[in-house]
C-alpha positions as semicolon CSV with decimal commas, in nm:
position;residue;x (nm);y (nm);z (nm)
1;X;-4,174;-3,299;3,310
2;X;-4,321;-2,951;3,281
3;X;-4,112;-2,690;3,464
4;X;-4,312;-2,378;3,549
5;X;-4,121;-2,061;3,642
6;X;-4,381;-1,785;3,616
7;X;-4,349;-1,513;3,880
8;X;-4,602;-1,244;3,958
9;X;-4,431;-1,192;4,294
10;X;-4,065;-1,192;4,397
11;X;-3,847;-1,342;4,124
12;X;-3,548;-1,557;4,215
13;X;-3,358;-1,473;3,897
14;X;-3,037;-1,666;3,963
15;X;-3,214;-1,965;4,117
16;X;-3,461;-1,990;3,828
17;X;-3,191;-1,967;3,563
18;X;-2,952;-2,205;3,736
19;X;-3,231;-2,440;3,840
20;X;-3,383;-2,459;3,494
21;X;-3,046;-2,546;3,341
22;X;-2,979;-2,807;3,608
23;X;-3,318;-2,973;3,571
24;X;-3,281;-2,983;3,194
25;X;-2,944;-3,156;3,234
26;X;-3,096;-3,408;3,476
27;X;-3,381;-3,475;3,234
28;X;-3,141;-3,532;2,945
29;X;-2,930;-3,772;3,149
30;X;-3,234;-3,965;3,272
31;X;-3,409;-3,973;2,934
32;X;-3,701;-3,765;3,060
33;X;-3,884;-3,519;2,836
34;X;-3,848;-3,158;2,949
35;X;-4,044;-2,840;2,884
36;X;-3,999;-2,512;3,066
37;X;-4,269;-2,245;3,046
38;X;-4,383;-1,922;3,208
39;X;-4,720;-1,940;3,034
40;X;-5,009;-2,032;3,261
41;X;-5,200;-2,146;2,952
42;X;-5,005;-2,474;2,984
43;X;-5,236;-2,554;3,277
44;X;-5,511;-2,691;3,058
45;X;-5,637;-3,049;3,074
46;X;-5,517;-3,155;2,732
47;X;-5,167;-3,015;2,785
48;X;-5,126;-3,138;3,143
49;X;-5,227;-3,488;3,034
50;X;-4,899;-3,508;2,843
51;X;-4,689;-3,484;3,160
52;X;-4,628;-3,715;3,453
53;X;-4,460;-3,444;3,661
54;X;-4,512;-3,069;3,701
55;X;-4,236;-2,873;3,875
56;X;-4,296;-2,527;4,019
57;X;-3,943;-2,388;4,028
58;X;-3,972;-2,076;4,244
59;X;-4,306;-1,990;4,083
60;X;-4,466;-1,711;4,286
61;X;-4,739;-1,453;4,304
62;X;-5,057;-1,647;4,224
63;X;-4,942;-1,748;3,873
64;X;-5,261;-1,925;3,758
65;X;-5,609;-1,804;3,662
66;X;-5,923;-1,966;3,801
67;X;-5,971;-2,216;3,514
68;X;-5,598;-2,296;3,517
69;X;-5,614;-2,366;3,890
70;X;-5,908;-2,601;3,833
71;X;-5,720;-2,788;3,559
72;X;-5,414;-2,824;3,781
73;X;-5,623;-2,953;4,071
74;X;-5,799;-3,209;3,851
75;X;-5,467;-3,324;3,707
76;X;-5,292;-3,364;4,042
77;X;-5,583;-3,523;4,227
78;X;-5,638;-3,747;3,927
79;X;-5,293;-3,899;3,956
80;X;-5,026;-3,644;3,866
81;X;-4,690;-3,591;4,033
82;X;-4,600;-3,243;4,160
83;X;-4,269;-3,097;4,276
84;X;-4,276;-2,759;4,452
85;X;-3,944;-2,582;4,511
86;X;-3,886;-2,294;4,754
87;X;-4,112;-2,001;4,651
88;X;-4,375;-2,256;4,547
89;X;-4,429;-2,287;4,924
90;X;-4,441;-1,917;5,011
91;X;-4,731;-1,695;5,115
92;X;-4,790;-1,553;4,768
93;X;-5,006;-1,859;4,694
94;X;-5,243;-1,819;4,988
95;X;-5,541;-1,712;4,776
96;X;-5,521;-2,043;4,587
97;X;-5,695;-2,206;4,880
98;X;-5,692;-2,570;4,767
99;X;-5,320;-2,554;4,685
100;X;-5,230;-2,373;5,006
101;X;-5,446;-2,596;5,228
102;X;-5,422;-2,937;5,062
103;X;-5,087;-2,943;4,882
104;X;-4,848;-2,730;5,087
105;X;-5,071;-2,735;5,399
106;X;-4,816;-2,543;5,606
107;X;-4,890;-2,168;5,602
108;X;-4,576;-1,964;5,538
109;X;-4,491;-1,712;5,812
110;X;-4,156;-1,572;5,700
111;X;-3,781;-1,617;5,703
112;X;-3,472;-1,457;5,850
113;X;-3,327;-1,187;5,625
114;X;-2,980;-1,337;5,617
115;X;-2,892;-1,645;5,415
116;X;-2,737;-1,887;5,664
117;X;-2,560;-2,220;5,669
118;X;-2,753;-2,471;5,880
119;X;-2,766;-2,845;5,937
120;X;-3,032;-3,049;5,760
121;X;-3,119;-3,379;5,925
122;X;-3,237;-3,667;5,708
123;X;-3,536;-3,855;5,847
124;X;-3,616;-4,096;5,563
125;X;-3,281;-4,215;5,426
126;X;-3,444;-4,475;5,203
127;X;-3,646;-4,222;5,004
128;X;-3,511;-4,158;4,650
129;X;-3,459;-3,790;4,733
130;X;-3,249;-3,865;5,040
131;X;-3,034;-4,159;4,932
132;X;-2,729;-3,950;4,835
133;X;-2,721;-3,770;5,171
134;X;-2,575;-3,884;5,496
135;X;-2,754;-3,847;5,826
136;X;-2,678;-3,474;5,825
137;X;-2,592;-3,213;5,562
138;X;-2,471;-2,855;5,590
139;X;-2,645;-2,619;5,351
140;X;-2,666;-2,246;5,273
141;X;-3,017;-2,119;5,212
142;X;-3,301;-1,887;5,308
143;X;-3,483;-2,087;5,575
144;X;-3,860;-2,068;5,543
145;X;-4,069;-2,100;5,856
146;X;-4,430;-2,217;5,866
147;X;-4,710;-2,178;6,116
148;X;-4,700;-2,548;6,195
149;X;-4,522;-2,873;6,121
150;X;-4,689;-3,106;5,872
151;X;-4,570;-3,409;6,067
152;X;-4,859;-3,637;6,151
153;X;-5,086;-3,514;5,872
154;X;-5,258;-3,786;5,671
155;X;-5,055;-3,888;5,369
156;X;-4,742;-3,695;5,475
157;X;-4,388;-3,827;5,505
158;X;-4,129;-3,585;5,647
159;X;-3,801;-3,646;5,466
160;X;-3,575;-3,382;5,620
161;X;-3,579;-3,115;5,889
162;X;-3,351;-2,823;5,966
163;X;-3,182;-2,814;6,307
164;X;-3,282;-2,474;6,445
165;X;-2,991;-2,477;6,689
166;X;-2,754;-2,441;6,392
167;X;-2,888;-2,106;6,261
168;X;-3,076;-1,799;6,385
169;X;-3,446;-1,830;6,293
170;X;-3,527;-1,471;6,388
171;X;-3,661;-1,208;6,150
172;X;-3,477;-0,885;6,233
173;X;-3,552;-0,585;6,012
174;X;-3,574;-0,224;6,129
175;X;-3,821;-0,237;6,422
176;X;-3,915;-0,602;6,360
177;X;-3,763;-0,871;6,579
178;X;-3,973;-1,186;6,545
179;X;-3,888;-1,540;6,650
180;X;-3,978;-1,775;6,364
181;X;-3,860;-2,094;6,528
182;X;-4,087;-2,396;6,487
183;X;-3,918;-2,659;6,701
184;X;-4,003;-2,943;6,464
185;X;-3,906;-2,776;6,135
186;X;-3,959;-2,987;5,820
187;X;-3,797;-2,853;5,502
188;X;-3,860;-3,148;5,266
189;X;-4,172;-3,363;5,274
190;X;-4,416;-3,554;5,055
191;X;-4,792;-3,554;5,058
192;X;-5,058;-3,771;4,896
193;X;-5,307;-3,554;4,705
194;X;-5,604;-3,756;4,582
195;X;-5,455;-4,021;4,353
196;X;-5,146;-3,809;4,297
197;X;-4,849;-3,703;4,504
198;X;-4,664;-3,383;4,590
199;X;-4,296;-3,344;4,677
200;X;-4,235;-3,019;4,866
201;X;-3,888;-2,871;4,911
202;X;-3,855;-2,542;5,098
203;X;-3,490;-2,514;4,996
204;X;-3,357;-2,356;4,677
205;X;-3,338;-1,978;4,722
206;X;-2,983;-1,924;4,599
207;X;-2,856;-2,005;4,251
208;X;-2,551;-2,167;4,406
209;X;-2,773;-2,448;4,537
210;X;-2,844;-2,564;4,182
211;X;-2,474;-2,619;4,129
212;X;-2,448;-2,837;4,440
213;X;-2,459;-3,209;4,354
214;X;-2,612;-3,293;4,691
215;X;-2,901;-3,051;4,650
216;X;-2,953;-3,161;4,290
217;X;-2,973;-3,522;4,408
218;X;-3,266;-3,418;4,630
219;X;-3,449;-3,263;4,337
220;X;-3,372;-3,552;4,104
221;X;-3,497;-3,802;4,360
222;X;-3,806;-3,591;4,424
223;X;-3,889;-3,580;4,055
224;X;-3,830;-3,954;4,028
225;X;-4,066;-4,013;4,322
226;X;-4,331;-3,782;4,177
227;X;-4,310;-3,957;3,842
228;X;-4,351;-4,295;4,009
229;X;-4,654;-4,165;4,201
230;X;-4,820;-4,049;3,881
231;X;-5,080;-4,289;3,750
232;X;-5,104;-4,394;3,388
233;X;-5,386;-4,144;3,342
234;X;-5,158;-3,851;3,426
235;X;-4,943;-3,871;3,116
236;X;-4,670;-4,091;2,973
């Protein structure tokens, strides 16, 4: 897998450092190759063809140039496996229209300022990313809200939602007091993208999460799923 941590926007320093170390340990245990980079030049057809899975670990701030975006799109639609973690789903990617509309497909609208413990409800217990969880899981994070739920979209499977009754989904800052509740609030889902597949996880703001075996089991299962989705033409 190729782990991409470039940030032109907000940088989750602790989460990127802890997450990179955790993913490298998972790769070593599973016998997966691992390369971490912050160089957008890796998004070139010949390089991407070497990988089954690309992970955006809190990558932010429009990290790819136009040709790099095109290479990434061709790779994913051609049968690659993508894993997007936390900031990979935020609004700093909105000018990458294909990615924002076809991969994430849930426009980011904000988050409460406070990090809060909330209850995550598992909806697809048989999925590799969910198998280590029970029906519910308590988790500390920064809870992203989106303009809509992706449930019901073609090619989408919602794996987990956050129970909004277990935290305060309001953005309160100075004169701002905005209700960011969604009702149906997916936080982990998968999406078919051409012949490839994307695993999207809105969790992962705090470095502590990447030392939590339960959260790491979600990421490991998501990477496993993405690798299985990847066709033979997307790398070995």
